[in-house]
Amino acid sequence: METSSRLTIFQRGFAHAVLIIMGAFFLSPFLWMVSTSLKSNAELFLWPPKWIPSTMVWRNYPDAIDYIPFFKYLSNSLLISGLATIAVLISCPLVAYSLARIPWKGAKPLFGATLIVMMMPYQVTMIPIFITFKNIGWVGTNIPLWLPALFGAPFYIFLLRQFFMGLPKELEDAARIDGASELRIYSQIMLPLCKPALLTIALFQFMGSWKDYQGPLIYLSDESQYTLMLGMQAFKSQHGAEWQLMMATLVMITLPIMILYFLVQKAFIRGITFTGIK
């Protein structure tokens, strides 16, 4: 018994040690970015590199805000990310609920088509979508960056469908007996129960839109509409790189995502675990 207990302690200790090493490995690029953001010009390219600067140059952060039109690009990024997130929260649960809980003839073929579209790379549809928006006259605006989310995203529909299928059917049966309509069952019973899954797709969508570079590069031409990612690259191409200022800007860009993740961490893990088990 004692030997078994010691073996269990050893296994747990070994597992934690491996996880700590892996965590440090994945965290090291972010720590290096923070370190570089606090360095002076003289310490940027030292060899061997210094992880901890001799003098913390906190001035790099105010300078980074002046390095690019930071708050303008920040508001553009927040607008696009926020609209895209709201759009998927409106469209995807409705489609997923119809595929998971409403029996109708086209449900299985439509779900199969959703899976097929989910497996298609973006490069396949990029040109047809661009031509469509160009013919409408929306190229040069931020509309193509968030409007497609209003028509659903295959991966999020799949994720929510799995979540809806795991909810007890007795809930909607009881609601129907009480005379509730399908829309009322969806909005007042099912949606509140799938809050973890909704927070999961909201986090995924916000992160995807926040760090998107290719979309703004394709559709935005006016510098006043640039997002943070596109604005930084454009400024670097025109004026060269101030690495410590760029790293300080990247730290400020990364912080909102980290804060958002920690705010919805429990619901995010619950949503992923629940849909994965199902």
Short mmCIF file of N, CA and C in Angstrom, two decimals, residues 1-13:
data_model
loop_
_atom_site.label_atom_id
_atom_site.label_comp_id
_atom_site.label_asym_id
_atom_site.label_seq_id
_atom_site.Cartn_x
_atom_site.Cartn_y
_atom_site.Cartn_z
N MET A 1 0.84 -1.20 0.00
CA MET A 1 0.00 0.00 0.00
C MET A 1 0.88 1.26 0.00
N GLU A 2 1.93 1.22 0.85
CA GLU A 2 2.83 2.37 0.93
C GLU A 2 3.59 2.56 -0.38
N THR A 3 3.98 1.43 -0.99
CA THR A 3 4.67 1.50 -2.27
C THR A 3 3.78 2.11 -3.34
N SER A 4 2.51 1.71 -3.34
CA SER A 4 1.55 2.26 -4.31
C SER A 4 1.36 3.75 -4.11
N SER A 5 1.32 4.18 -2.83
CA SER A 5 1.16 5.61 -2.53
C SER A 5 2.37 6.40 -3.01
N ARG A 6 3.57 5.86 -2.78
CA ARG A 6 4.78 6.54 -3.25
C ARG A 6 4.83 6.62 -4.77
N LEU A 7 4.37 5.54 -5.43
CA LEU A 7 4.34 5.53 -6.89
C LEU A 7 3.39 6.59 -7.43
N THR A 8 2.24 6.73 -6.77
CA THR A 8 1.26 7.75 -7.19
C THR A 8 1.83 9.15 -7.04
N ILE A 9 2.51 9.40 -5.90
CA ILE A 9 3.13 10.71 -5.66
C ILE A 9 4.20 10.99 -6.71
N PHE A 10 4.99 9.97 -7.02
CA PHE A 10 6.04 10.14 -8.04
C PHE A 10 5.44 10.45 -9.40
N GLN A 11 4.37 9.73 -9.77
CA GLN A 11 3.72 9.96 -11.07
C GLN A 11 3.16 11.37 -11.16
N ARG A 12 2.51 11.81 -10.07
CA ARG A 12 1.96 13.17 -10.07
C ARG A 12 3.07 14.21 -10.14
N GLY A 13 4.14 13.99 -9.38
CA GLY A 13 5.26 14.93 -9.41
C GLY A 13 5.90 15.00 -10.79
#
